[in-house]
Coordinates of C-alpha atoms and ligand atoms in Angstrom, one line a residue:
X166 CA 8.9 -1.0 -42.9
X167 CA 8.3 0.6 -39.5
X168 CA 5.3 -0.3 -37.9
X169 CA 2.4 1.5 -37.2
X170 CA 0.7 -0.6 -34.3
X171 CA 1.1 2.1 -31.8
X172 CA -0.1 1.8 -27.8
X173 CA -2.3 4.4 -26.6
X174 CA -0.7 7.5 -25.3
X175 CA 1.1 7.5 -21.8
X176 CA 1.4 3.7 -21.9
X177 CA 5.5 4.0 -23.4
X178 CA 6.0 6.2 -20.5
X179 CA 5.4 4.1 -17.9
X180 CA 8.5 3.0 -16.5
X181 CA 7.3 -1.8 -14.8
X182 CA 7.3 -1.8 -11.3
X183 CA 10.2 -4.1 -9.9
X184 CA 9.0 -6.0 -6.9
X185 CA 10.9 -6.1 -3.8
X186 CA 13.6 -8.7 -4.5
X187 CA 12.7 -12.1 -3.1
X188 CA 15.9 -14.2 -3.4
X189 CA 19.7 -14.1 -2.7
X190 CA 22.3 -16.1 -5.4
X191 CA 24.6 -18.4 -2.6
X192 CA 23.0 -17.4 0.8
X193 CA 20.7 -19.5 2.5
X194 CA 18.7 -18.1 5.7
X195 CA 17.5 -15.8 3.9
X196 CA 14.8 -13.4 5.4
X197 CA 12.9 -11.3 3.2
X198 CA 12.4 -8.2 4.3
X199 CA 11.2 -5.8 1.4
X200 CA 7.6 -5.9 0.4
X201 CA 5.8 -5.3 4.0
X202 CA 4.4 -8.9 4.3
X203 CA 3.5 -10.0 7.8
X204 CA 6.5 -12.2 8.6
X205 CA 3.3 -14.3 10.8
X206 CA 1.6 -15.4 7.0
X207 CA -2.0 -15.3 6.8
X208 CA -4.1 -16.4 10.2
X209 CA -5.2 -19.9 10.0
X210 CA -8.7 -19.9 9.6
X211 CA -7.9 -18.0 6.2
X212 CA -5.5 -21.5 5.4
X213 CA -8.1 -23.8 6.5
X214 CA -10.9 -21.6 4.1
X215 CA -8.4 -21.9 0.9
X216 CA -8.4 -25.6 1.7
X217 CA -11.7 -25.9 1.6
X218 CA -12.0 -23.9 -2.1
X219 CA -9.8 -25.7 -3.3
X220 CA -12.1 -29.0 -4.8
X221 CA -14.5 -26.0 -6.1
X222 CA -11.5 -24.6 -8.4
X223 CA -13.1 -25.5 -11.8
X224 CA -16.0 -23.2 -10.9
X225 CA -16.7 -19.5 -11.7
X226 CA -16.4 -17.5 -8.8
X227 CA -18.9 -15.3 -7.0
X228 CA -19.0 -12.1 -9.9
X229 CA -20.7 -9.7 -7.0
X230 CA -18.2 -10.8 -3.9
X231 CA -21.7 -10.5 -1.3
X232 CA -20.2 -12.8 0.7
X233 CA -17.1 -11.1 1.5
X234 CA -18.2 -7.8 1.1
X235 CA -20.9 -8.5 3.7
X236 CA -17.9 -10.0 5.9
X237 CA -16.2 -6.2 5.4
X238 CA -19.5 -4.2 6.0
X239 CA -19.6 -6.2 9.2
X240 CA -16.9 -6.5 10.6
X241 CA -15.8 -2.8 9.3
X242 CA -19.4 -1.1 10.2
X243 CA -19.8 -0.2 6.4
X244 CA -22.1 0.0 4.2
X245 CA -21.6 -3.7 1.9
X246 CA -23.1 -2.1 -1.1
X247 CA -20.8 0.1 -1.3
X248 CA -17.9 -2.3 -1.6
X249 CA -15.9 -3.4 -4.0
X250 CA -13.5 -5.9 -4.7
X251 CA -10.5 -6.3 -6.6
X252 CA -7.8 -8.0 -7.0
X253 CA -5.7 -5.9 -4.7
X254 CA -6.5 -2.4 -4.3
X255 CA -3.7 -2.4 -7.5
X256 CA -7.3 -3.7 -9.2
X257 CA -9.5 -1.2 -7.4
X258 CA -6.7 2.2 -8.0
X259 CA -6.7 1.1 -11.9
X260 CA -10.4 1.3 -12.2
X261 CA -10.5 4.5 -10.3
X262 CA -8.3 6.0 -13.2
X263 CA -9.0 4.7 -15.6
X264 CA -13.4 5.7 -14.7
X265 CA -12.5 9.1 -13.6
X266 CA -8.8 10.5 -15.2
X267 CA -7.7 10.6 -19.9
X268 CA -6.0 12.3 -21.8
X269 CA -5.6 15.9 -21.6
X270 CA -6.2 15.6 -17.0
X271 CA -3.4 14.7 -14.3
X272 CA -3.8 12.6 -11.1
X273 CA -2.0 14.5 -8.3
X274 CA 0.4 11.9 -6.0
X275 CA 2.8 12.9 -3.4
X276 CA 6.6 13.3 -3.8
X277 CA 7.5 9.5 -2.3
X278 CA 4.0 8.3 -2.5
X279 CA 3.1 4.7 -4.1
X280 CA 4.7 4.1 -8.0
X281 CA 0.9 2.7 -8.8
X282 CA -0.7 5.9 -8.2
X283 CA 1.6 7.1 -11.3
X284 CA 1.3 4.2 -12.7
X285 CA -2.5 3.9 -13.5
X286 CA -3.0 7.6 -14.2
X287 CA -0.6 6.8 -17.2
X288 CA -2.7 3.8 -17.6
X289 CA -5.2 5.7 -17.9
X290 CA -3.6 7.8 -20.6
X291 CA -3.5 11.0 -18.0
X292 CA -0.8 13.4 -17.0
X293 CA 1.1 12.4 -13.3
X294 CA 2.1 15.3 -11.6
X295 CA 3.8 14.8 -8.4
X296 CA 3.1 17.3 -5.1
X297 CA 6.2 18.1 -2.7
X298 CA 5.9 16.3 0.7
X299 CA 7.5 18.7 3.7
X300 CA 9.9 16.3 5.6
X301 CA 8.4 13.0 4.1
X302 CA 4.8 14.0 5.2
X303 CA 1.7 14.4 3.3
X304 CA 1.5 18.2 3.1
X305 CA -2.4 19.4 2.4
X306 CA -1.5 23.2 1.4
X307 CA 0.8 22.1 -1.1
X308 CA -1.7 19.7 -2.8
X309 CA -4.4 22.3 -2.4
X310 CA -1.9 25.0 -4.6
X311 CA -1.4 22.1 -7.0
X312 CA -4.7 21.5 -8.1
X313 CA -5.8 22.9 -11.4
X314 CA -9.0 23.0 -13.7
X315 CA -7.2 19.4 -15.6
X316 CA -7.0 17.6 -11.7
X317 CA -9.6 14.8 -11.2
X318 CA -7.7 12.5 -8.8
X319 CA -5.7 13.4 -5.8
X320 CA -4.1 10.1 -4.4
X321 CA -2.3 9.9 -0.4
X322 CA -1.6 7.0 1.3
X323 CA -2.1 7.6 5.2
X324 CA -0.2 6.0 6.5
X325 CA 2.4 6.2 3.2
X326 CA 4.5 4.0 1.9
X327 CA 7.6 4.0 1.8
X328 CA 7.6 7.2 4.5
X329 CA 5.7 4.7 7.2
X330 CA 4.1 8.8 8.1
X331 CA 0.4 10.1 8.2
X332 CA -1.4 13.1 8.7
X333 CA -4.2 13.4 11.3
X334 CA -8.0 13.6 10.3
X335 CA -8.8 16.5 10.6
X336 CA -5.4 17.5 8.0
X337 CA -7.3 14.9 5.7
X338 CA -10.8 16.8 5.6
X339 CA -9.5 20.0 5.4
X340 CA -7.9 18.8 2.5
X341 CA -10.9 16.8 0.8
X342 CA -12.7 19.9 2.2
X343 CA -10.5 22.1 -0.1
X344 CA -10.6 20.6 -3.6
X345 CA -12.3 21.9 -6.2
X346 CA -15.4 20.0 -6.9
X347 CA -14.3 17.7 -10.9
X348 CA -11.8 16.4 -8.2
X349 CA -12.2 13.3 -6.2
X350 CA -9.9 12.0 -2.8
X351 CA -8.6 8.4 -2.6
X352 CA -7.7 7.8 0.6
X353 CA -4.9 4.5 -0.2
X354 CA -5.3 3.0 3.6
X355 CA -2.7 -0.6 3.3
X356 CA -1.7 -0.3 6.2
X357 CA -4.7 1.4 7.8
X358 CA -4.8 -1.9 10.5
X359 CA -1.5 -1.8 11.7
X360 CA -2.8 1.8 13.2
X361 CA -4.7 0.4 16.5
X362 CA -8.2 2.4 16.0
X363 CA -8.3 3.6 12.8
X364 CA -10.9 3.7 10.2
X365 CA -9.4 5.0 7.6
X366 CA -11.5 7.9 6.5
X367 CA -14.8 6.2 7.1
X368 CA -16.7 9.0 8.6
X369 CA -15.1 11.4 6.4
X370 CA -16.4 8.9 2.9
X371 CA -20.6 9.2 4.4
X372 CA -20.2 13.0 5.6
X373 CA -19.0 13.5 1.7
X374 CA -19.5 12.5 -1.8
X375 CA -15.7 13.3 -3.1
X376 CA -13.9 10.7 -1.0
X377 CA -13.5 7.1 -1.8
X378 CA -11.1 4.7 0.4
X379 CA -9.1 1.3 -1.3
X380 CA -8.1 -1.6 1.3
X381 CA -5.9 -4.3 1.4
X382 CA -5.2 -7.9 2.4
X383 CA -2.1 -7.7 1.1
X384 CA -0.4 -6.4 4.2
X385 CA -1.6 -6.6 7.6
X386 CA -3.7 -9.7 6.8
X387 CA -1.3 -11.6 5.2
X388 CA -2.5 -12.4 1.9
X389 CA -0.2 -10.4 -0.1
X390 CA -0.1 -14.1 -2.5
X391 CA -3.9 -13.9 -3.4
X392 CA -4.6 -10.7 -4.7
X393 CA -7.6 -9.0 -3.0
X394 CA -8.3 -4.9 -2.0
X395 CA -10.8 -3.5 -1.6
X396 CA -12.7 0.2 -2.0
X397 CA -14.9 2.4 -0.1
X398 CA -16.9 5.5 -1.1
X399 CA -20.4 6.8 -2.6
X400 CA -22.7 4.8 -4.2
X401 CA -22.5 6.4 -7.7
X402 CA -18.4 6.3 -7.6
X403 CA -18.4 2.7 -6.4
X404 CA -21.5 2.5 -9.8
X405 CA -19.0 3.2 -12.0
X406 CA -16.0 1.2 -11.1
X407 CA -18.7 -1.3 -11.1
X408 CA -19.3 -1.0 -14.7
X409 CA -15.4 -1.5 -15.5
X410 CA -14.8 -4.5 -13.2
X411 CA -14.4 -7.4 -14.5
X412 CA -17.0 -10.0 -13.5
X413 CA -14.9 -12.5 -12.5
X414 CA -12.1 -10.4 -11.5
X415 CA -11.3 -11.9 -7.8
X416 CA -10.8 -16.1 -7.6
X417 CA -13.0 -18.0 -5.5
X418 CA -10.5 -19.3 -3.7
X419 CA -9.4 -15.4 -2.7
X420 CA -12.8 -14.4 -1.5
X421 CA -12.3 -17.6 0.3
X422 CA -9.2 -16.6 2.6
X423 CA -10.1 -13.1 3.0
X424 CA -13.6 -13.5 4.4
X425 CA -12.1 -15.6 6.5
X426 CA -9.6 -13.5 7.4
X427 CA -11.2 -10.2 7.5
X428 CA -13.6 -12.1 10.4
X429 CA -10.4 -13.7 12.4
X430 CA -10.1 -10.6 14.7
X431 CA -8.0 -12.4 17.3
X432 CA -5.5 -12.7 15.0
X433 CA -5.7 -9.0 13.5
X434 CA -5.0 -8.4 17.4
X435 CA -2.1 -10.6 17.3
X436 CA -0.5 -9.0 14.4
X437 CA -1.2 -5.9 14.5
X438 CA 0.2 -5.5 18.4
X439 CA 3.6 -7.9 17.6
X440 CA 4.2 -5.2 14.9
X441 CA 3.8 -2.9 17.2
X442 CA 6.3 -4.2 19.4
X443 CA 8.9 -5.3 16.9
X444 CA 8.6 -2.1 15.4
X445 CA 9.6 0.0 18.4
X446 CA 11.9 -1.9 19.2
X447 CA 13.7 -2.2 16.0
X448 CA 13.5 1.7 15.2
X449 CA 15.1 2.1 18.9
X450 CA 18.4 -0.5 17.4
X451 CA 18.6 1.2 14.5
X452 CA 18.7 4.9 16.1
X453 CA 21.3 3.8 18.9
X454 CA 23.9 2.7 16.2
X455 CA 23.0 6.1 14.6
X456 CA 20.6 5.3 12.0
X457 CA 17.1 7.7 12.5
X458 CA 13.7 7.1 11.3
X459 CA 10.7 8.6 11.7
X460 CA 7.4 7.4 13.5
X461 CA 6.7 4.6 11.7
X462 CA 2.5 4.5 12.4
X463 CA 3.2 1.2 9.3
X464 CA 4.8 -2.0 9.5
X465 CA 7.9 -0.8 8.2
X466 CA 10.9 1.3 8.9
X467 CA 12.2 3.8 6.7
X468 CA 15.9 3.9 8.1
X469 CA 17.7 7.3 7.6
X470 CA 21.4 7.2 6.2
X471 CA 23.7 9.8 6.1
X472 CA 23.4 9.4 2.0
X473 CA 23.2 7.7 -0.9
X474 CA 26.8 5.4 -1.0
X475 CA 26.2 4.5 2.8
X476 CA 22.8 3.2 2.5
X477 CA 24.2 1.6 -1.4
X478 CA 27.4 0.3 0.9
X479 CA 24.3 -0.7 3.9
X480 CA 22.4 -2.9 1.8
X481 CA 25.3 -4.5 0.5
X482 CA 26.4 -5.5 3.9
X483 CA 22.6 -6.6 4.7
X484 CA 22.4 -9.0 1.7
X485 CA 25.5 -10.1 2.4
X486 CA 23.8 -11.1 5.6
X487 CA 21.0 -12.9 4.0
X488 CA 18.5 -9.1 4.8
X489 CA 16.8 -8.0 1.7
X490 CA 15.2 -4.9 2.6
X491 CA 14.1 -2.6 -0.1
X492 CA 16.3 0.6 -1.6
X493 CA 14.1 3.6 -2.9
X494 CA 15.5 5.6 -4.9
X495 CA 12.6 5.1 -7.4
X496 CA 10.7 7.6 -4.2
X497 CA 12.7 9.6 -4.4
X498 CA 14.8 9.0 -0.9
X499 CA 18.6 7.8 -2.4
X500 CA 19.7 7.8 1.3
X501 CA 17.2 5.1 2.5
X502 CA 16.7 2.1 3.1
X503 CA 12.7 0.4 3.8
X504 CA 13.4 -2.4 6.6
X505 CA 9.9 -4.5 6.8
X506 CA 8.8 -5.1 10.6
X507 CA 9.7 -9.0 10.8
X508 CA 9.4 -11.2 13.8
X509 CA 11.5 -11.3 16.3
X510 CA 14.5 -13.4 15.1
X511 CA 14.2 -10.9 11.8
X512 CA 14.3 -7.7 14.1
X513 CA 17.4 -8.8 16.1
X514 CA 19.1 -9.7 13.0
X515 CA 19.0 -6.3 11.0
X516 CA 19.7 -4.4 14.5
X517 CA 22.6 -6.6 14.5
X518 CA 23.8 -6.5 11.2
X519 CA 23.4 -2.6 11.3
X520 CA 25.8 -2.0 14.1
X521 CA 28.1 -4.5 12.6
X522 CA 27.9 -2.2 9.7
X523 CA 28.3 1.3 11.4
X524 CA 30.5 -0.4 14.0
X525 CA 32.7 -1.1 11.2
X526 CA 32.1 2.0 9.4
X527 CA 33.5 4.1 12.5
X528 CA 36.9 6.2 11.7
X529 CA 37.8 4.6 8.8
X530 CA 35.8 7.5 7.1
Ligands
PLP629 C1 0.9 -2.7 -1.1 C2 0.1 -1.3 -1.5 C3 -0.7 -1.3 -1.7 C4 -1.7 -2.8 -2.3 O1 -1.3 -3.9 -2.7 P1 -2.4 -4.2 -3.3 O2 -1.8 -5.7 -3.0 O3 -2.5 -4.8 -4.5 O4 -3.9 -5.0 -2.9 C5 -1.9 -0.2 -2.1 N1 -0.8 0.6 -1.7 C6 0.4 1.1 -0.9 C7 0.6 2.3 -0.2 C8 1.2 0.0 -0.6 O5 2.1 -0.1 -0.1

């Protein structure tokens, strides 16, 4: 008998998300540089907040996230009533797709865009539409040209993952202004904190009714393990998202940690400065070994190799040295490896290993 129990359309087209590898069999002294995590970990204030929250774990958490939203609003100069918190920004991305796209609708993402846009669009029954980038940079004209009357959402990450590139404020504004009236633009600011002085497009959100942003505590704040992200946008849109949000979607421990983290401005500055320093150092060191990369605005480097074989060989060599980086074939970048900017020791180990790999390859090909 064939089962008549079937999932909703689109769901079987989803290729499940595969995260960065976390361990290497048989290797010790392993450094994980495959998931863009903060090598310095969470701030002491966030750890202390989690300790203080632990004894209250039998209580349901706040369902309106008031205290965290107030803290975010204070730090970023936003209206707390137009912030929504999620179990990671992934959840906010899913809410957006669920609320605004369904069967027959199209959701645009860029060629090397973050995998969750496609997954969330399919989960909502909508059709993901991939738009080419120009030399690994978001192409506003290509996105505008790809819009149809069925388009409902456009996702861009700025800076983008896994390319590390970003487009300027004027380009983002031109995109927002050029979209058809039924299209909502989502600015994914997962890496916004790594760009000094960049607010991920707040002014544009305030000026228009068709732009929202998503943000996360998983990257610069070093809190990927507790799953907190947030979104900001026009009141009408945040109101819609709150209707489909589960009342207890963010745990009390996570809310407490995120609030302490966002208020710890000194730690944010420190992490940003360390990242900027070692990102530049690592990019220069790789370039000196013959491995170029685009200037990264995030906490990783997209290292480019001659071809897929060389990228695979280098990945294998790095693994043999206890270094886990990210293959990005699934992001249509078969000849590249995405390497998270680690701490000083990690960066020195990566640079030395890549130099040894490239040196060993010379003259043998
Ligand atoms: C890591 C990442 C996210 C979000 O992650 P959460 O942990 O779910 O907040 C969102 N967008 C991009 C582009 C990312 O790289």
